[in-house]
mmCIF file of C-alpha atoms and ligand atoms in Angstrom:
data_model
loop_
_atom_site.group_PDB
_atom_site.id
_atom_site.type_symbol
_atom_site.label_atom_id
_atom_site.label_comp_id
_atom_site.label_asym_id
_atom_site.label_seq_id
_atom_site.Cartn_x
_atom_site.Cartn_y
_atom_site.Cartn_z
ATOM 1 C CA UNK A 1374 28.162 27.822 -13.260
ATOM 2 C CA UNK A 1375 25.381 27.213 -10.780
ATOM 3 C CA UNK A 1376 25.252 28.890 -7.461
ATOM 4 C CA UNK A 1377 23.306 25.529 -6.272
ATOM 5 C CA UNK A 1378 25.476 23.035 -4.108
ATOM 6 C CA UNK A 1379 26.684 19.939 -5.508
ATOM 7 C CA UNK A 1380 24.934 17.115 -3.316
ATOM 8 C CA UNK A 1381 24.524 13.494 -3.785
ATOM 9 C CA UNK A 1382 21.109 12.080 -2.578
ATOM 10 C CA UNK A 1383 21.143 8.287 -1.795
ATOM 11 C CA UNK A 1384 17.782 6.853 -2.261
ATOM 12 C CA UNK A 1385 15.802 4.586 -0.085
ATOM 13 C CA UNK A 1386 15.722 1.243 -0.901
ATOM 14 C CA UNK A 1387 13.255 0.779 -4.220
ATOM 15 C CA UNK A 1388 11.856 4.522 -4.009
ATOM 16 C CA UNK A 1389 14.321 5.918 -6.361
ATOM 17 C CA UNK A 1390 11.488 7.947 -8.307
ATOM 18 C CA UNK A 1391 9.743 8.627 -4.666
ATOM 19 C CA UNK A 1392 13.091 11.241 -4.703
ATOM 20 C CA UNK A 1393 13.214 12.261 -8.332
ATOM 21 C CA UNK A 1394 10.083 13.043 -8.236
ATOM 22 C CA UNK A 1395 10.104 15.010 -4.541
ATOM 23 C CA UNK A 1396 13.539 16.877 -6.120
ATOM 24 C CA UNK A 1397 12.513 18.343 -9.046
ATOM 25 C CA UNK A 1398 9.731 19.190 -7.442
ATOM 26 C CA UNK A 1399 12.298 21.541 -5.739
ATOM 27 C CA UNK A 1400 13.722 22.969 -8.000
ATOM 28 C CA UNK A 1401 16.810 20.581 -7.608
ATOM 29 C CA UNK A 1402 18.876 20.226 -10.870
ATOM 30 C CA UNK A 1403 19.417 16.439 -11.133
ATOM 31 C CA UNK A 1404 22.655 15.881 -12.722
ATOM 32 C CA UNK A 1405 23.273 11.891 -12.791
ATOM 33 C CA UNK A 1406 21.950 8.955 -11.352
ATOM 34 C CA UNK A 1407 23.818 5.945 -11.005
ATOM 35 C CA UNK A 1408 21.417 2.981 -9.297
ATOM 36 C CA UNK A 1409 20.583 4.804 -5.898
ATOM 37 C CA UNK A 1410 23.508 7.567 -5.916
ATOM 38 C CA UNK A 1411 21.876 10.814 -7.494
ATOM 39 C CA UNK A 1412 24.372 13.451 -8.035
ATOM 40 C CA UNK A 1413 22.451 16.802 -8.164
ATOM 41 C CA UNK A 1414 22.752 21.078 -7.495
ATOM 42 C CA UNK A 1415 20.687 21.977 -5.039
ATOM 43 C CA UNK A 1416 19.811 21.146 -1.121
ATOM 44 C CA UNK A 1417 16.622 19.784 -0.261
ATOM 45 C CA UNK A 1418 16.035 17.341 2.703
ATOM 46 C CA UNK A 1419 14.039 15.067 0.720
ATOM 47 C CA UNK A 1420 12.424 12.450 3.008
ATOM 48 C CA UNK A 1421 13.142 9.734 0.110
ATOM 49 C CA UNK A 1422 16.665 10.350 0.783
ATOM 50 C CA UNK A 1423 18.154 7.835 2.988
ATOM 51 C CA UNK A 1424 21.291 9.613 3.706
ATOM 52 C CA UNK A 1425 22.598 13.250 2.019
ATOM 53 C CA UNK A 1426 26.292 13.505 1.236
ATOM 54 C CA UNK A 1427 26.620 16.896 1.779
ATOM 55 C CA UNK A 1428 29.683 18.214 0.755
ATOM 56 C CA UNK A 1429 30.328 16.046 -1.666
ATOM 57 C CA UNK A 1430 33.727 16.837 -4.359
ATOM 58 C CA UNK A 1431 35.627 14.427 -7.184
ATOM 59 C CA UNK A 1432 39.217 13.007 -6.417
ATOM 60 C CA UNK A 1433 41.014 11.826 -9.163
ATOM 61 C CA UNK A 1434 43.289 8.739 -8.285
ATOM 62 C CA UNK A 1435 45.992 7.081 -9.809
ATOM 63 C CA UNK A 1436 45.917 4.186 -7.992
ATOM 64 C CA UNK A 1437 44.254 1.926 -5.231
ATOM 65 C CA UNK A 1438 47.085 3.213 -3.042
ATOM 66 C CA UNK A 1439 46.379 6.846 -3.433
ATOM 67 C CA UNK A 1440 42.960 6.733 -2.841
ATOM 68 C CA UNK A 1441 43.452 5.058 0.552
ATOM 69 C CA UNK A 1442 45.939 7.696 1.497
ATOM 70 C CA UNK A 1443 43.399 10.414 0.354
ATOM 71 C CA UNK A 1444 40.627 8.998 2.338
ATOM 72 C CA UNK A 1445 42.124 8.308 5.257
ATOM 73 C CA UNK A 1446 43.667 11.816 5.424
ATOM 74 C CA UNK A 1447 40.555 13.444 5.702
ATOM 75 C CA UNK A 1448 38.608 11.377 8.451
ATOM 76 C CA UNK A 1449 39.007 7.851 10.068
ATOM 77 C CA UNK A 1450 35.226 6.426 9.014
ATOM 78 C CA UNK A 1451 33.918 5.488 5.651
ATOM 79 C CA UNK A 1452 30.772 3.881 4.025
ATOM 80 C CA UNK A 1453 31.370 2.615 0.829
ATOM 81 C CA UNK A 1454 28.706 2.689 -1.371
ATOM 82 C CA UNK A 1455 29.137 1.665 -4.413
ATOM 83 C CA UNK A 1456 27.580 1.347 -8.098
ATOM 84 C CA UNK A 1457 30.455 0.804 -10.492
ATOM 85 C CA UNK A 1458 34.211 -0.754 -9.939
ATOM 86 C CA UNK A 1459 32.843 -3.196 -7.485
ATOM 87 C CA UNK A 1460 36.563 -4.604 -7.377
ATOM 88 C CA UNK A 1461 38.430 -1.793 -7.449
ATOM 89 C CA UNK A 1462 36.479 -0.444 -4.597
ATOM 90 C CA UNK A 1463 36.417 -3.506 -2.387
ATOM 91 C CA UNK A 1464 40.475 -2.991 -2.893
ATOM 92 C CA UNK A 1465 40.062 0.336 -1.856
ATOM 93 C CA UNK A 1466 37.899 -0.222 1.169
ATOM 94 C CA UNK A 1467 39.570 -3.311 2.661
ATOM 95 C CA UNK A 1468 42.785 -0.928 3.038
ATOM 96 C CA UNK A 1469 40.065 1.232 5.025
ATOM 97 C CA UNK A 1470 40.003 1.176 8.878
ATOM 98 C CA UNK A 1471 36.819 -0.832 9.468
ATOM 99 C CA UNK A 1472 33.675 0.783 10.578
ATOM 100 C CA UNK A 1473 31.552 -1.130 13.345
ATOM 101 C CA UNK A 1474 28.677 -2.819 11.890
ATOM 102 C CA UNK A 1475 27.282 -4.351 14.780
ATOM 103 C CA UNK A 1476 23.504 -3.984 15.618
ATOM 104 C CA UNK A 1477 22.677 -1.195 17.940
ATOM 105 C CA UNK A 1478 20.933 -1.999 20.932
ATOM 106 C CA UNK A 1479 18.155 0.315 21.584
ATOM 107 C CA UNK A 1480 18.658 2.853 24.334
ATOM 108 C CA UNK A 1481 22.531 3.630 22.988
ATOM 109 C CA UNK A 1482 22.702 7.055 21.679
ATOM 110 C CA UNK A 1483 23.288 7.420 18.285
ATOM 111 C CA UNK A 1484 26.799 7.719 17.125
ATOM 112 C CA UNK A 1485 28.997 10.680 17.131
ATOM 113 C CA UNK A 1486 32.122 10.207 15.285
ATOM 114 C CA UNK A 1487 32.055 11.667 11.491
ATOM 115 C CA UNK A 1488 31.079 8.760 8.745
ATOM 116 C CA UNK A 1489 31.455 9.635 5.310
ATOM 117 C CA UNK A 1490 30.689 8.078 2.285
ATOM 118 C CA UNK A 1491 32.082 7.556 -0.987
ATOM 119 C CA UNK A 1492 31.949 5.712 -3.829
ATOM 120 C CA UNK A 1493 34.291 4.943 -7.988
ATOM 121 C CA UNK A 1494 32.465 7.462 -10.280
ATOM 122 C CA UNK A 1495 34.509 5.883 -12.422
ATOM 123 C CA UNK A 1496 37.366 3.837 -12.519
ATOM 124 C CA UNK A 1497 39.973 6.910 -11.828
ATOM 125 C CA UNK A 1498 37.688 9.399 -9.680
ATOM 126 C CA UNK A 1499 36.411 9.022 -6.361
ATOM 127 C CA UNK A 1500 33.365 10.707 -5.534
ATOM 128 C CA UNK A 1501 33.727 11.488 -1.652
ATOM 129 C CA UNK A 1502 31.888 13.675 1.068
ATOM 130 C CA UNK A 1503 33.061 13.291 4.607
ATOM 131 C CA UNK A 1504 30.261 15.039 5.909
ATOM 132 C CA UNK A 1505 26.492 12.914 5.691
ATOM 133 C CA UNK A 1506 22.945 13.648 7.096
ATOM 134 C CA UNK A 1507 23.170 10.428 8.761
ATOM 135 C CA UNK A 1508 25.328 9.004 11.412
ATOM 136 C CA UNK A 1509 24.482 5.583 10.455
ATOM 137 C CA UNK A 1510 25.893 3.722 7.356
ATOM 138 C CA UNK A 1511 23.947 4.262 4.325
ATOM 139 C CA UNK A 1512 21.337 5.874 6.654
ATOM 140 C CA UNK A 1513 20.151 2.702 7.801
ATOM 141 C CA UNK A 1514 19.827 1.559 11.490
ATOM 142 C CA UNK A 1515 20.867 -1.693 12.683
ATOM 143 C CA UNK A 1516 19.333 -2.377 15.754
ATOM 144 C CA UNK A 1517 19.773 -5.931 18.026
ATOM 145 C CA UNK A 1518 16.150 -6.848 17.244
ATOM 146 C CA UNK A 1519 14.181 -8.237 19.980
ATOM 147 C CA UNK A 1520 12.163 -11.198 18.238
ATOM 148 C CA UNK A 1521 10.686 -12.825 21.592
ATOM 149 C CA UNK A 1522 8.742 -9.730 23.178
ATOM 150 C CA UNK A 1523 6.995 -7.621 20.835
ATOM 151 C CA UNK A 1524 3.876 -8.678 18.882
ATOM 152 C CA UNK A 1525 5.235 -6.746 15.458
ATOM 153 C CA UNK A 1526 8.225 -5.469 14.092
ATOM 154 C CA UNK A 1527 6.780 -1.870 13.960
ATOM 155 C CA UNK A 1528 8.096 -1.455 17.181
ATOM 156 C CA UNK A 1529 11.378 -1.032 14.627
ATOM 157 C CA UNK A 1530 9.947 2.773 13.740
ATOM 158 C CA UNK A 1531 9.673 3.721 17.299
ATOM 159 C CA UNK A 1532 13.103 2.197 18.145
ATOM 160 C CA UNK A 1533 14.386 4.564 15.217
ATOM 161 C CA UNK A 1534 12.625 7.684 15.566
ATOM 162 C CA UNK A 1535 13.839 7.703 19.188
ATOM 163 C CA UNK A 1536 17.546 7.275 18.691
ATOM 164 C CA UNK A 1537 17.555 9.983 16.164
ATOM 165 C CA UNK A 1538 15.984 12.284 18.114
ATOM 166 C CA UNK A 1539 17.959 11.852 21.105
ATOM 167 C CA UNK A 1540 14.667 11.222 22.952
ATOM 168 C CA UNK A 1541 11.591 9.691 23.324
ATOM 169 C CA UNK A 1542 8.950 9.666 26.361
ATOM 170 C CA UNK A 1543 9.850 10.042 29.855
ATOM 171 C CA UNK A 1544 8.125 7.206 32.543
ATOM 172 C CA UNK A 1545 4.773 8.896 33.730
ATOM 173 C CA UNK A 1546 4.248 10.562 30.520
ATOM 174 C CA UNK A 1547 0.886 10.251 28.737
ATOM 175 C CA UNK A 1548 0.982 8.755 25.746
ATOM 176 C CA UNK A 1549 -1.972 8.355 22.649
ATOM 177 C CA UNK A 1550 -1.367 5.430 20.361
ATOM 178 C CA UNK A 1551 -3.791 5.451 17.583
ATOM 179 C CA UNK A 1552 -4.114 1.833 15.361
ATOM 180 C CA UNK A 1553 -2.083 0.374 18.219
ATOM 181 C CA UNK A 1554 -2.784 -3.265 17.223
ATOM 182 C CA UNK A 1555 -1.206 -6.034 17.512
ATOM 183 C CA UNK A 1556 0.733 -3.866 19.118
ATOM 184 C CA UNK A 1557 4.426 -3.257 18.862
ATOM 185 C CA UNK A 1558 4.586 0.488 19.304
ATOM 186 C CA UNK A 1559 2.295 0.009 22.730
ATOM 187 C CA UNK A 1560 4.946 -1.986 24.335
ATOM 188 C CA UNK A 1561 8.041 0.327 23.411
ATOM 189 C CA UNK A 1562 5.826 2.840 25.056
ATOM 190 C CA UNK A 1563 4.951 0.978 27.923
ATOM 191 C CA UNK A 1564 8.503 -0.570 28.248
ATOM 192 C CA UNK A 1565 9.894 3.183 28.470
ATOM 193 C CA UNK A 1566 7.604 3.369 31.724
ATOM 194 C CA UNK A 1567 5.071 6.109 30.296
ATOM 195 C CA UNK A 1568 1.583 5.233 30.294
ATOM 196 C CA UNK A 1569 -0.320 4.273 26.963
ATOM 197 C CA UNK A 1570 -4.032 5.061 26.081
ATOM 198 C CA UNK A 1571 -4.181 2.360 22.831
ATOM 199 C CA UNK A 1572 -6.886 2.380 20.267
ATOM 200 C CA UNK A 1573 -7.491 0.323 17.297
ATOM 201 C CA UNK A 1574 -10.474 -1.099 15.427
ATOM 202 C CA UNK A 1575 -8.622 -4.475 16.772
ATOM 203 C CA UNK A 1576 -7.743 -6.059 19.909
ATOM 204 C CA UNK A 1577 -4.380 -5.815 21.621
ATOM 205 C CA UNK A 1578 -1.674 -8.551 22.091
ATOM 206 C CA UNK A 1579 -2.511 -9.732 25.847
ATOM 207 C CA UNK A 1580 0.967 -9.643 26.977
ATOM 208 C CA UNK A 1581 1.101 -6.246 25.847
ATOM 209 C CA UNK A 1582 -2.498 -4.961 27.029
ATOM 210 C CA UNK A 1583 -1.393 -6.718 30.166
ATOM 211 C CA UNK A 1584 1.525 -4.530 30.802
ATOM 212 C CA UNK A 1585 2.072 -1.875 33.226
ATOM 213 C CA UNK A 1586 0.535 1.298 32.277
ATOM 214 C CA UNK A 1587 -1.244 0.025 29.367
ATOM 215 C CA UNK A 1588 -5.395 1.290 28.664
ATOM 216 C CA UNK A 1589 -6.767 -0.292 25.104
ATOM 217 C CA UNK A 1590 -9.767 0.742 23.634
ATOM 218 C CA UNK A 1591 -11.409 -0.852 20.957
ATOM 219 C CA UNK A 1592 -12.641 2.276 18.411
ATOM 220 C CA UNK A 1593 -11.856 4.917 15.744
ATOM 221 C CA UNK A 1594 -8.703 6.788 16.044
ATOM 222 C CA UNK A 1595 -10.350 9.435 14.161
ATOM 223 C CA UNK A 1596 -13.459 9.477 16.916
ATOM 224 C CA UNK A 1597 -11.537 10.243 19.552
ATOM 225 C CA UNK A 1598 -11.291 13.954 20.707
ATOM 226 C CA UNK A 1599 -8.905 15.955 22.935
ATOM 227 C CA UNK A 1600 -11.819 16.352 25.413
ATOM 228 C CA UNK A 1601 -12.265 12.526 25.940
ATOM 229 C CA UNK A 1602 -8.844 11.651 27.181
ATOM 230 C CA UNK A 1603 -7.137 16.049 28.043
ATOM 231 C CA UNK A 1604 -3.890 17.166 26.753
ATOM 232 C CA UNK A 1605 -1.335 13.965 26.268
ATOM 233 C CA UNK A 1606 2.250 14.189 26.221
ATOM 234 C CA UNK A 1607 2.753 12.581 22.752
ATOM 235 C CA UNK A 1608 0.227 11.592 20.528
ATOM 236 C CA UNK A 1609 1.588 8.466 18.198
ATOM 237 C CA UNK A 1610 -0.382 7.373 14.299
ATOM 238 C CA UNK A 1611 0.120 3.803 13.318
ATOM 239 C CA UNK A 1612 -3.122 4.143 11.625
ATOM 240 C CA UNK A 1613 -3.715 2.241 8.529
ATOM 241 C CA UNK A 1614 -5.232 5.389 6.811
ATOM 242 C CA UNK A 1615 -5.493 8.164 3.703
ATOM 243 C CA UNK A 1616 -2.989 10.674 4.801
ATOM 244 C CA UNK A 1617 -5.410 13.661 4.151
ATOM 245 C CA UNK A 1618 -8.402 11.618 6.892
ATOM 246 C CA UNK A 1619 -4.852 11.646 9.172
ATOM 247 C CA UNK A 1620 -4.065 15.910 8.841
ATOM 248 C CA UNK A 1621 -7.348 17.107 8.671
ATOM 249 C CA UNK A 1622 -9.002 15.111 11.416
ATOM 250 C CA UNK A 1623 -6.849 13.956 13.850
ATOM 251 C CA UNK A 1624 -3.773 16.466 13.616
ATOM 252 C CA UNK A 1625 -5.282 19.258 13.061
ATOM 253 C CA UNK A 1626 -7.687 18.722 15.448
ATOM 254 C CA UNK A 1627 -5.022 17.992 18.380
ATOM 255 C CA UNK A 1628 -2.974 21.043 17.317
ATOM 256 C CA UNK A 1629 -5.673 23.287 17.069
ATOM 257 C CA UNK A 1630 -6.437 22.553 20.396
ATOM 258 C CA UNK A 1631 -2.836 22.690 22.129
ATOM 259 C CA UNK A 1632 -3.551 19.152 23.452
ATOM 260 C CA UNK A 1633 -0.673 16.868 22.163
ATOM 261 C CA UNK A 1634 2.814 18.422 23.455
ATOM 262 C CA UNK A 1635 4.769 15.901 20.484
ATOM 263 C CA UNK A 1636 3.557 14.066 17.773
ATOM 264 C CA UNK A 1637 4.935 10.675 15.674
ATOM 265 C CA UNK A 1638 2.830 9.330 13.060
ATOM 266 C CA UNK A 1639 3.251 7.057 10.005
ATOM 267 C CA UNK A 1640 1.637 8.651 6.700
ATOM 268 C CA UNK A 1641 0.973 5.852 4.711
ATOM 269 C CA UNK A 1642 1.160 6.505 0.986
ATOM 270 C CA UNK A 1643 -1.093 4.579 -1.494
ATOM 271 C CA UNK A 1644 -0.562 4.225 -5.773
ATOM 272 C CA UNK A 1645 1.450 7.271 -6.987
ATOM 273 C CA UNK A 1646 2.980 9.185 -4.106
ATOM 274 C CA UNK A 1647 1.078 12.687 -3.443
ATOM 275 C CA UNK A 1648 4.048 14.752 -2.863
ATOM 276 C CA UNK A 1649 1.842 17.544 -1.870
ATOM 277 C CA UNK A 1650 0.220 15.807 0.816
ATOM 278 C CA UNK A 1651 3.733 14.919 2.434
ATOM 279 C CA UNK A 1652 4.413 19.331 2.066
ATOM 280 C CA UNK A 1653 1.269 19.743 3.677
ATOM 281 C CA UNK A 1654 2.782 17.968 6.737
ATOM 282 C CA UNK A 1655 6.193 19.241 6.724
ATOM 283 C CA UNK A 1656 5.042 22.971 6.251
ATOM 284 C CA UNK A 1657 3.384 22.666 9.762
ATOM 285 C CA UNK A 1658 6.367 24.413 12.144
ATOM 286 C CA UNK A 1659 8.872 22.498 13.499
ATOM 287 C CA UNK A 1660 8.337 19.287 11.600
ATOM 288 C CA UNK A 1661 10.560 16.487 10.169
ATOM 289 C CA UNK A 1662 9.253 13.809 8.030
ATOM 290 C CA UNK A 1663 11.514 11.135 7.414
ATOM 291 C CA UNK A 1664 11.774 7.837 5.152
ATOM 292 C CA UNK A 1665 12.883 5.122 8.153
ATOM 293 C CA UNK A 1666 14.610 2.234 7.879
ATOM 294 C CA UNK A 1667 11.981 0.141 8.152
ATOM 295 C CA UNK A 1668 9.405 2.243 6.574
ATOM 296 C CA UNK A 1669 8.065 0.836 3.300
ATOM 297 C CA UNK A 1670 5.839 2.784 1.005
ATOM 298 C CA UNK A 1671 5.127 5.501 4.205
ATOM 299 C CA UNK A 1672 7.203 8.440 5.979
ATOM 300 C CA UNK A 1673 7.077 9.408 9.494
ATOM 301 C CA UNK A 1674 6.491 12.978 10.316
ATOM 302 C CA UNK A 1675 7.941 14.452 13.438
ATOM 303 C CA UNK A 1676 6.461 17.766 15.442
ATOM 304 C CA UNK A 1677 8.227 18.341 18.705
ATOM 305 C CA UNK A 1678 6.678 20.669 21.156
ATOM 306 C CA UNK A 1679 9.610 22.372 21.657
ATOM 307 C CA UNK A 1680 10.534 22.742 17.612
ATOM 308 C CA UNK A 1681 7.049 23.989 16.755
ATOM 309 C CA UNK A 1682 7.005 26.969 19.461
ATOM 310 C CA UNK A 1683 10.485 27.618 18.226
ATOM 311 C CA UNK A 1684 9.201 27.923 14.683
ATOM 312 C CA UNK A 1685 6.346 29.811 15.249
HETATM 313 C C1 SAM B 74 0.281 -1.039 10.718
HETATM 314 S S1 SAM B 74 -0.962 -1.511 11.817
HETATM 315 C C2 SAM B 74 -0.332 -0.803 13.297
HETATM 316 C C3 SAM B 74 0.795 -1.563 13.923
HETATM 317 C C4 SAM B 74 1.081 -1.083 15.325
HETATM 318 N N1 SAM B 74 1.626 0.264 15.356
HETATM 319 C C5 SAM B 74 2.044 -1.997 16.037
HETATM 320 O O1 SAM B 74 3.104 -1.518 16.440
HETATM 321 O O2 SAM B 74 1.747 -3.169 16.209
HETATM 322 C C6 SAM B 74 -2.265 -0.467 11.387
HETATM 323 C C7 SAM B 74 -3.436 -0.529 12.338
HETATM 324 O O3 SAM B 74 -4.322 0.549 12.045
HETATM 325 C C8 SAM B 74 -5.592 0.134 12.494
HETATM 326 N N2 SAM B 74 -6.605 1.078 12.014
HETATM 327 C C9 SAM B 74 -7.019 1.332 10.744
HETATM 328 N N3 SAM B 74 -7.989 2.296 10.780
HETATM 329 C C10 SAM B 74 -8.151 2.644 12.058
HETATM 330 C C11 SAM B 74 -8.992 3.584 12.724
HETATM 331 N N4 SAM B 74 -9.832 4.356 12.055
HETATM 332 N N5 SAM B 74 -8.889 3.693 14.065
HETATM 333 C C12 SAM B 74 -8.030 2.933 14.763
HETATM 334 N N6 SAM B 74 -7.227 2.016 14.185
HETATM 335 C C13 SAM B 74 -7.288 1.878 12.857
HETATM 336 C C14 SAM B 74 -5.696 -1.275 11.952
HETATM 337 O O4 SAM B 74 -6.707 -2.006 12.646
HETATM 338 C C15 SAM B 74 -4.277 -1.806 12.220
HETATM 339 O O5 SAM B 74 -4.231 -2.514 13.441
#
């Protein structure tokens, strides 16, 4: 028997071999794969995964009846998700309390009640973990999308990031937004009350430029320099760039030089994926790098001030 945990990865939507590829990589032992659902032995917080089950186990059921009853004796919440039966389970899940699935306005914390997930193996086993990566459904956040104000859904990412973590800037803070056009992630920023030094090769949105707080500069995000603008409470990457041009010039640069307290940026990922590149960023301490929502063919890595010192 393997001493490697039994997990179940769920894939993000259309990068199925993004997380094959990333677990074997690992040394994860995949065991199954039904559509998204890959049952495996081993932990590894893929970023292709878009939620984890985590302690996942196999319920045989005799009946619609039972599996209710079996469900709903563990925990109250439950995310279907499911690949096979489609009938049987809809039986099984309309018996089910019902989970909210209405959009999350921004600024409302995450939620804290336990969701698990579960899905028919097959037609007589359940294959259930009560206890997820995610709080959200199938990993994916909902929000109440704001369709007049912003100039581009990316402000989506920001939205996201910043309900996972908990946090985001505080009004005053200084804030670097590279490839900031039309810009979307310039007026969450700005709409948070910190102040925004924007630069892209491209103009701003006026409404946005015109906000409160809000400096654009037209120029390279890769020609800018700590010395320019000092040390800046966050330092955000939109940039439309090779990931390797984005670590070896800009964040290296800015942690080198102890002049970005937190970073956010989008690495965006070209052709075949270059899992290496995406270790290279989450072996610096203290980072995340995580497959949003929204995120297509990209990832968002994550270094907190506060993680990194605490990793170092
Ligand atoms: C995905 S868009 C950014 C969207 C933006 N975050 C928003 O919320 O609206 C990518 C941007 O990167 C910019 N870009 C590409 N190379 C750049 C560079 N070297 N310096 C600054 N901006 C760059 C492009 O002009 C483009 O506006």
């Amino acid at each position: 028997m393997s001493s490697k945990p039994l997990i179940v990865y769920l894939a993000a939507r259309g990068f199925e071999r993004d997380l094959l590829d990333e677990l074997a990589l690992h040394g994860v032992n995949i065991l199954e794969v039904k559509e998204r659902l890959v049952l495996a032995e081993g932990l590894f917080r893929s970023a292709w995964a878009q939620n984890i089950w985590l302690e996942p186990f196999f319920q045989p059921i005799a009946s619609v009846g039972e599996a209710v009853r079996i469900l709903k004796s563990i925990q109250r919440n439950w995310k279907l998700h499911a690949v096979d039966f489609h009938r049987r389970a809809a039986l099984i899940e309309q018996q089910l309390p019902p989970v909210k699935a209405k959009p999350l306005p921004f600024g409302q914390p995450a939620p804290t009640s336990p969701l698990g997930s579960w899905t028919l193996w097959d037609r007589d086993t359940l294959l259930v973990s009560a206890t997820c990566s995610s709080a959200f459904p199938d990993g994916e956040v909902n929000f109440e999308e704001d369709k007049v104000n912003p100039p581009s859904r990316a402000y989506l990412k920001l939205w996201e990031t910043f309900t996972l973590l908990g946090r985001g800037p505080q009004p005053g803070e200084l804030c670097l937004d590279l490839g900031s056009a039309p810009g979307g992630w310039t007026w969450v920023l700005a709409s948070m009350g910190a102040r925004v030094i924007s630069i892209d090769k491209s103009p701003l949105d006026p409404r946005v430029e015109a906000m409160d707080g809000v400096e654009h500069r037209i120029g390279s995000g890769f020609g800018l320099e700590p010395r320019h603008v000092g040390r800046v409470d966050w330092l955000f990457s939109d940039m439309a760039c090779y990931p390797e041009r984005l670590l070896n010039v800009v964040v290296k640069q800015w942690l080198e030089a102890d002049a970005a307290e937190n970073f956010v940026c989008t690495i965006k990922l070209q052709g075949d994926t270059d899992h290496k590149m995406v270790q290279a960023f989450r072996e610096i301490p203290g980072s995340e790098v995580l497959h949003l929502s929204c995120n297509k063919h990209e990832l968002t890595w994550i270094n907190l001030g506060e993680r990194r010192r605490a990793a170092l």
